[in-house]
Short mmCIF file of C-alpha atoms in Angstrom, two decimals:
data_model
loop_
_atom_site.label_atom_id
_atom_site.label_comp_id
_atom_site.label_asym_id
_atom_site.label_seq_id
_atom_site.Cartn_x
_atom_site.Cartn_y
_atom_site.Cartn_z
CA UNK O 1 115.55 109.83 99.85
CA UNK O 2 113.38 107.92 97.60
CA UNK O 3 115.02 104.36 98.79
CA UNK O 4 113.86 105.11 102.19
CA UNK O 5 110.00 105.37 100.91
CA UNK O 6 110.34 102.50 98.51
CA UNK O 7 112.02 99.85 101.12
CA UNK O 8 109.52 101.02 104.07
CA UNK O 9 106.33 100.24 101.66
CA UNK O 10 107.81 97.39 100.12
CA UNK O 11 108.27 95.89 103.85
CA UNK O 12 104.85 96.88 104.83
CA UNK O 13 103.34 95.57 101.40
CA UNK O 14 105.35 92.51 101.74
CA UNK O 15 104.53 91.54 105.27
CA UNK O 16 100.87 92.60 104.47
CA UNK O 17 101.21 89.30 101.91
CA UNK O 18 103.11 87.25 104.41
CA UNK O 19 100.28 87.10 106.73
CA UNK O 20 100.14 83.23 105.68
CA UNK O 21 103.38 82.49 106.94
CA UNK O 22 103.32 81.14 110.82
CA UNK O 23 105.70 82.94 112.12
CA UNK O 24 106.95 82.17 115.62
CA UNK O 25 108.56 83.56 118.58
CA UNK O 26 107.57 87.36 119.56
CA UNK O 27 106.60 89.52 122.83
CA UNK O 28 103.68 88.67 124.54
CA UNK O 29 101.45 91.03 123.78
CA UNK O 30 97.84 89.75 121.69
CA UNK O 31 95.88 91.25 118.97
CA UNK O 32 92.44 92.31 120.36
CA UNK O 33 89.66 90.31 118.78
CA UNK O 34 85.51 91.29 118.00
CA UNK O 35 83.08 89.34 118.30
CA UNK O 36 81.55 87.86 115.19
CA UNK O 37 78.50 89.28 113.45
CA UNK O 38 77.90 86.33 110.57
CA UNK O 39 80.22 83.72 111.15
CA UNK O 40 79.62 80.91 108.58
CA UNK O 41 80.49 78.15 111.07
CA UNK O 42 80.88 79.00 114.62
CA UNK O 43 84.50 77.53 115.75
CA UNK O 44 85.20 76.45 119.39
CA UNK O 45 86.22 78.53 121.77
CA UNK O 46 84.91 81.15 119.26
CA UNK O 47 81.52 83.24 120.24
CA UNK O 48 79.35 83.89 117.22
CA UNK O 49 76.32 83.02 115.84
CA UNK O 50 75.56 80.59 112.29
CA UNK O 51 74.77 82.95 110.05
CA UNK O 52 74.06 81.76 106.08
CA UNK O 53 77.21 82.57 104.41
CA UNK O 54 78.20 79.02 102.50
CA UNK O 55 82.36 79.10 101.80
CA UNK O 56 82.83 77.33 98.78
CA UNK O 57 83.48 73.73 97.85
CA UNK O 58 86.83 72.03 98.51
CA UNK O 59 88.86 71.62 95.19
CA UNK O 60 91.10 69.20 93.67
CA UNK O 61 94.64 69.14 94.26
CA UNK O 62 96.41 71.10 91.70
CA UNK O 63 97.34 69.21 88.33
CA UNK O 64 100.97 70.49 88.84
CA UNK O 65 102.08 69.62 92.09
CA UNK O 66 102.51 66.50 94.22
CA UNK O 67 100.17 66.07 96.52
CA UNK O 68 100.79 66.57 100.44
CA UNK O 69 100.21 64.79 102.60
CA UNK O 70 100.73 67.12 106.10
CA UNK O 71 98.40 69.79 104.79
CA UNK O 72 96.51 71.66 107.39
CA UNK O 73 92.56 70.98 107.15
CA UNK O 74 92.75 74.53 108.00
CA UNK O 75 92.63 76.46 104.35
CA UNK O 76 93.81 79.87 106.19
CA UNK O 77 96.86 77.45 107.56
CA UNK O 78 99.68 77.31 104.18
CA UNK O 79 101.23 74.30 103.76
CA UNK O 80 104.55 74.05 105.19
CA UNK O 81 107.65 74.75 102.58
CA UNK O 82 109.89 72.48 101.46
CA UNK O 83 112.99 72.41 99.64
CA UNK O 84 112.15 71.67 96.10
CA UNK O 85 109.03 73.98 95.95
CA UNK O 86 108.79 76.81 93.63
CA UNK O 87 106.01 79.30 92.81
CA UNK O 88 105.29 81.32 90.08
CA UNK O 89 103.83 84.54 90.15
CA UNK O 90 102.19 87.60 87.63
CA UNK O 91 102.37 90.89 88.95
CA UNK O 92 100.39 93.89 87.82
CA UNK O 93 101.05 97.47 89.24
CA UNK O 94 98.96 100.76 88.06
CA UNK O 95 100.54 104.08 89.10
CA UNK O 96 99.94 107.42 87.52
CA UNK O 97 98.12 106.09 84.70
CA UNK O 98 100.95 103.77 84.13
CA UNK O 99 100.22 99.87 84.08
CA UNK O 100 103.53 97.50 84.54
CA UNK O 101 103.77 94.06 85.16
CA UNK O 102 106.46 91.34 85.79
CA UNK O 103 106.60 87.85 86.76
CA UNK O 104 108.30 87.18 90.43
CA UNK O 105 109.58 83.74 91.70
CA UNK O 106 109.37 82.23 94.48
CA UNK O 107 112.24 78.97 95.64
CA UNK O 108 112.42 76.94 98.19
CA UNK O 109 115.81 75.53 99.28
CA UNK O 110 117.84 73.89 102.05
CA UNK O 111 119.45 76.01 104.63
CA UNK O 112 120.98 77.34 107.90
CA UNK O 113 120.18 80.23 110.06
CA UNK O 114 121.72 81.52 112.90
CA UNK O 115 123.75 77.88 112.68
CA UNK O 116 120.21 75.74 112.90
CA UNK O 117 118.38 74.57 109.86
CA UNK O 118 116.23 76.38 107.71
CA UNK O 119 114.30 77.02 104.30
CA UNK O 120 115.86 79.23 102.33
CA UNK O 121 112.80 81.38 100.21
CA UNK O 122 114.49 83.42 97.38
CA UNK O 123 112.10 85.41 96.02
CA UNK O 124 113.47 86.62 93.07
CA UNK O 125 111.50 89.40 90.54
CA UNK O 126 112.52 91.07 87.22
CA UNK O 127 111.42 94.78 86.75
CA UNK O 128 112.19 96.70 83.95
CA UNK O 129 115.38 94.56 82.83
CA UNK O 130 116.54 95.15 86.91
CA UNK O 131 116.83 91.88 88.79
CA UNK O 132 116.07 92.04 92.41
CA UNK O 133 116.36 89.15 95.54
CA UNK O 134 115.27 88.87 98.67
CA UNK O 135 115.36 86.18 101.33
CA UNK O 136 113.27 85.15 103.72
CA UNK O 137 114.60 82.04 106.36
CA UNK O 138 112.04 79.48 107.51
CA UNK O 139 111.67 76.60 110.02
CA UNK O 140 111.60 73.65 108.06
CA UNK O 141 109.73 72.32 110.56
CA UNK O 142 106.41 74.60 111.08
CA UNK O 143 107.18 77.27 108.45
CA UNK O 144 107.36 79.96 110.90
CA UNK O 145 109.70 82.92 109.84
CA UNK O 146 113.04 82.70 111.73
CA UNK O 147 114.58 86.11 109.73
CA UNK O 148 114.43 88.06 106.40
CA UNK O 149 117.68 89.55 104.68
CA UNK O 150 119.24 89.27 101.78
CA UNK O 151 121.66 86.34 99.50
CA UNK O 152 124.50 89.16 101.21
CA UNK O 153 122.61 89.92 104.75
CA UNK O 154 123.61 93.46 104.58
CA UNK O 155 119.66 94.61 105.36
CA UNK O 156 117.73 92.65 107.94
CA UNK O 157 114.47 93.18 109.27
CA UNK O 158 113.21 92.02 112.04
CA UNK O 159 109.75 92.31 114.10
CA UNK O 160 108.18 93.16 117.18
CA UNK O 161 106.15 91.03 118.04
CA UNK O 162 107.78 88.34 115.23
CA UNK O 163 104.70 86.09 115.46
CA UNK O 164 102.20 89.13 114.72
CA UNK O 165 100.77 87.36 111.44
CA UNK O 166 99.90 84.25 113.34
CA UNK O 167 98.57 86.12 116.41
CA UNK O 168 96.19 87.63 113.97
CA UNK O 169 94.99 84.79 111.72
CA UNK O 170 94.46 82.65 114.51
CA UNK O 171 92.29 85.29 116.24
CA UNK O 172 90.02 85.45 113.35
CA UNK O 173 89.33 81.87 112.55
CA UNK O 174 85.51 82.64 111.89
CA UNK O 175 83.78 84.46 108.90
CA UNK O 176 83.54 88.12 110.40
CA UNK O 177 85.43 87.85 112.96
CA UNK O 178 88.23 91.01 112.95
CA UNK O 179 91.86 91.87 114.81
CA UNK O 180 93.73 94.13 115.58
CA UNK O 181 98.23 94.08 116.47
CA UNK O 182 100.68 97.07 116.29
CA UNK O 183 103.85 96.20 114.97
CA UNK O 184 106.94 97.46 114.89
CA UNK O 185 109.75 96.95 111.92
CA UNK O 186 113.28 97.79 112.57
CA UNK O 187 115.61 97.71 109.13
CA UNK O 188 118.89 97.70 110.09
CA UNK O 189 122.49 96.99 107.73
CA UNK O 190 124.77 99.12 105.14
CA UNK O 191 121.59 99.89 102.49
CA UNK O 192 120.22 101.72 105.65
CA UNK O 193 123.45 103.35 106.98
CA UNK O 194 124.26 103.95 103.24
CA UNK O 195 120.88 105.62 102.44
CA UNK O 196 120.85 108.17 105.68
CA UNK O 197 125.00 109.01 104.94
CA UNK O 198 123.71 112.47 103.50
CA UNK O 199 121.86 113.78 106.60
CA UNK O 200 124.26 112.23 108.78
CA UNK O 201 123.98 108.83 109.12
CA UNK O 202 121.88 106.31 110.77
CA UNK O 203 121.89 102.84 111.69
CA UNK O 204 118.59 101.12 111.50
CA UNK O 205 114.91 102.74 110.33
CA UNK O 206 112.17 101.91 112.39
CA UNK O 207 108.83 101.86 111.22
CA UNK O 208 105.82 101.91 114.08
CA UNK O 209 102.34 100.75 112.40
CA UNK O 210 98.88 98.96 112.71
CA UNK O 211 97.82 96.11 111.19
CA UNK O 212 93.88 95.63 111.20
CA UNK O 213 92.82 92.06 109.76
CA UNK O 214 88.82 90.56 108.84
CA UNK O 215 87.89 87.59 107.89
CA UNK O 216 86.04 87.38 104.79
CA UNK O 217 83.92 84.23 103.39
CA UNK O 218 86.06 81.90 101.85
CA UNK O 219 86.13 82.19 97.63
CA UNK O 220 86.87 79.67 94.97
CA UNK O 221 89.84 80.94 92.73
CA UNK O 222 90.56 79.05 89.32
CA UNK O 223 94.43 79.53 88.89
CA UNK O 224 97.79 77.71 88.01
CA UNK O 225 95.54 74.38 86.30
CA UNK O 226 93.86 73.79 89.62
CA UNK O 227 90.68 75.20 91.68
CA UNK O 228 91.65 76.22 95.34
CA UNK O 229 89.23 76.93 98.35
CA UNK O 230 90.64 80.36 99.78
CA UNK O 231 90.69 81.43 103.40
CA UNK O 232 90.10 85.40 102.50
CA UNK O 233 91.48 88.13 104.07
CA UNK O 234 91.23 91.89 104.41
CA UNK O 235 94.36 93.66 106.11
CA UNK O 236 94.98 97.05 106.70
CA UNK O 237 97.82 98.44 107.61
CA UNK O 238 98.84 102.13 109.14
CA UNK O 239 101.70 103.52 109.87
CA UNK O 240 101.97 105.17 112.68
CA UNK O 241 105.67 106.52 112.93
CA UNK O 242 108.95 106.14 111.10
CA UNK O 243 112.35 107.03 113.13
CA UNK O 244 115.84 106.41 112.91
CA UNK O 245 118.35 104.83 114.96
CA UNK O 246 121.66 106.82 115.23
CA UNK O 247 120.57 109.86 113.01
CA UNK O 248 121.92 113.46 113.42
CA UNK O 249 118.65 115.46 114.91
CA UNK O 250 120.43 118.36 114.21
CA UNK O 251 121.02 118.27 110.28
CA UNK O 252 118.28 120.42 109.02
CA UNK O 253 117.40 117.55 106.41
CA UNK O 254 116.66 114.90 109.20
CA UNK O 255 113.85 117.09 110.22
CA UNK O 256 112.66 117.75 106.72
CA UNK O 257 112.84 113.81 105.64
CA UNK O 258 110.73 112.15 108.63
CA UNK O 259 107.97 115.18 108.09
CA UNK O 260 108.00 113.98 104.42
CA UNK O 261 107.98 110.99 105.76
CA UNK O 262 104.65 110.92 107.85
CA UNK O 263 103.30 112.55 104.79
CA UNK O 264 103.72 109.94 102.87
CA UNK O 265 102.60 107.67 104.97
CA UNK O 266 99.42 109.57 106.14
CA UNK O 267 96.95 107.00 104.29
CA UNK O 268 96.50 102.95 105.40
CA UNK O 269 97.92 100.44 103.21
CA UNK O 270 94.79 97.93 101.95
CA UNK O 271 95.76 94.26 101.17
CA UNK O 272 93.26 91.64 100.17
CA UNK O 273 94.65 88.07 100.47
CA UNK O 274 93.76 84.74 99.35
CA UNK O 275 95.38 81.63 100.85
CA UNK O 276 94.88 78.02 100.49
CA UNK O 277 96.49 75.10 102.66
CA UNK O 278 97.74 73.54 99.41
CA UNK O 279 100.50 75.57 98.76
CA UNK O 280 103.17 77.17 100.99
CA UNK O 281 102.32 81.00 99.41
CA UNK O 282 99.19 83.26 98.78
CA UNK O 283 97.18 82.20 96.04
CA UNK O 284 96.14 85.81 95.15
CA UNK O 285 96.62 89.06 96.59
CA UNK O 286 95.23 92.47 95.72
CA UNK O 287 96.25 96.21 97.34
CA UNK O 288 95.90 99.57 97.09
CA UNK O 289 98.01 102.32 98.65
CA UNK O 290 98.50 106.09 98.58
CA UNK O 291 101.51 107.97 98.45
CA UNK O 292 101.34 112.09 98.16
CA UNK O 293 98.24 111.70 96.92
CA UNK O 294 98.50 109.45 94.13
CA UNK O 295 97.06 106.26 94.56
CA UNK O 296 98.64 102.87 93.43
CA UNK O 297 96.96 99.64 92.68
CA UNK O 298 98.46 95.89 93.16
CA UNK O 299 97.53 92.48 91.79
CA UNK O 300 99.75 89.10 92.42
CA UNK O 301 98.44 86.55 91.17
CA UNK O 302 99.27 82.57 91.53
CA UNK O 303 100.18 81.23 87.70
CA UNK O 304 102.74 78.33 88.36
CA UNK O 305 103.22 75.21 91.01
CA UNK O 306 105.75 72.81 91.91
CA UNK O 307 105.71 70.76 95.06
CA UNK O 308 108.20 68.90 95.89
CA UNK O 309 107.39 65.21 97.64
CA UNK O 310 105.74 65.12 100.92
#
């Protein structure tokens, strides 16, 4: 079952980098927030004392891009997508000694979802001459996520609660400040019920798990012909279960796989972000993960922009 491990990490990887997207909608539970040892300036509404931390100076805009003009003043706050936009990035993955890399796209279009409006993000990578896609729907309006899936929709994932990466960036606004949400990912269409047909079916995988988020002092990163003032961020995620919907509890391999399963999953997921309000994506993102013992290591890493007109 080695699609089952590599889709559940890639979705907890992948929303691990998403945490810049505002994502809206969502149960109303709230990430619990501490208190703030060394904030570097205290925020209202936000306890904490000055401490002597000094984020970095604001850059230029990028030499690539057209300028916005709706970006947040808020650099942990992306700027909103819009069709036209397109993102370059280098990846770099070391695994057993072995070191690949590859070049993923990111492009925004105009769409529809569930019969409203949307941005369309195709994010479309090239790994050892195999092409993948995946698609991500946004509101055109605010950015927030309104559904991922595919350019066939035959896997869709959807969260509980949807708006967990805005519940936790807003809830550490301040330099040390830290947050905690569980989340839960449910994976449902015919790559799942395809995958689980040899221990008797199942129709959606659903993967229980932690996500633990700090707020680091802001860094200056030199990238894509421009300097960008970064809202950092340090997430860690756990998983905490992974069941299936519909499965047959009494083929012997159902057992077997979700033991294998928490196995797997037994050690966190660390992600290290870097965003900037000047573009509508992570400017940098680093992570580390461990899977049967062997650990992994991740760097993405911001090399083209286009904007289109704001």
């Amino acid at each position: 079952m080695a699609f089952t491990r590599t889709h559940a990490l890639h979705i907890l990887t992948a929303s691990a980098a998403l945490v810049l997207t505002a994502c809206g909608g969502g149960s109303s539970s709230t990430p619990s927030a501490s208190t703030p040892t060394t904030p570097t300036t205290p925020t209202t509404g936000t306890s904490g004392t000055s401490g002597t931390t000094t984020p970095s100076t604001t850059p230029a805009a990028p030499t690539t891009t057209t300028p916005s003009t709706v970006a947040s003043t808020n650099e942990c706050t992306p700027l909103v997508p819009k069709a036209g936009d397109s993102l370059t990035y280098s990846n770099t993955m070391v695994s057993a000694g072995t070191t690949s890399a590859f070049t993923t796209v990111y492009d925004y279009s105009g769409g529809s979802y569930s019969g409203k409006s949307a941005i369309v993000l195709t994010e479309t990578s090239t790994i050892s001459g195999k092409t993948t896609t995946a698609v991500v729907y946004l509101d055109p309006v605010t950015g927030a996520v309104l559904g991922n899936g595919n350019s066939t929709e035959t896997t869709i994932t959807s969260y509980d609660p949807a708006d967990y990466e805005t519940r936790l960036r807003n809830a550490v606004s301040t330099v040390g400040q830290s947050a905690t949400v569980n989340v839960k990912a449910r994976i449902s269409g015919t790559d799942i019920t395809n995958a689980f047909s040899a221990i008797g079916g199942g129709t959606a995988l659903n993967i229980d798990y932690t996500f633990t988020m700090v707020r680091m002092p802001n860094e200056t990163i030199a990238t894509a012909g421009s300097s960008y003032n970064t809202c950092k961020l340090k997430v860690d995620a756990k998983v905490n279960s992974v069941t299936l919907e519909g499965g047959n509890a009494s083929n012997p391999l159902y057992g077997l796989m979700f033991t294998t399963l928490s196995a797997v999953y037994a050690a966190p997921i660390n992600t290290t972000v870097w965003m900037s309000n000047q573009v509508p994506h992570v400017v940098k993102t680093t992570g580390s993960f461990t899977v049967m013992g062997s650990t992994a290591t991740s760097t993405t890493t911001l090399t083209a922009v286009k904007l289109a007109g704001r």
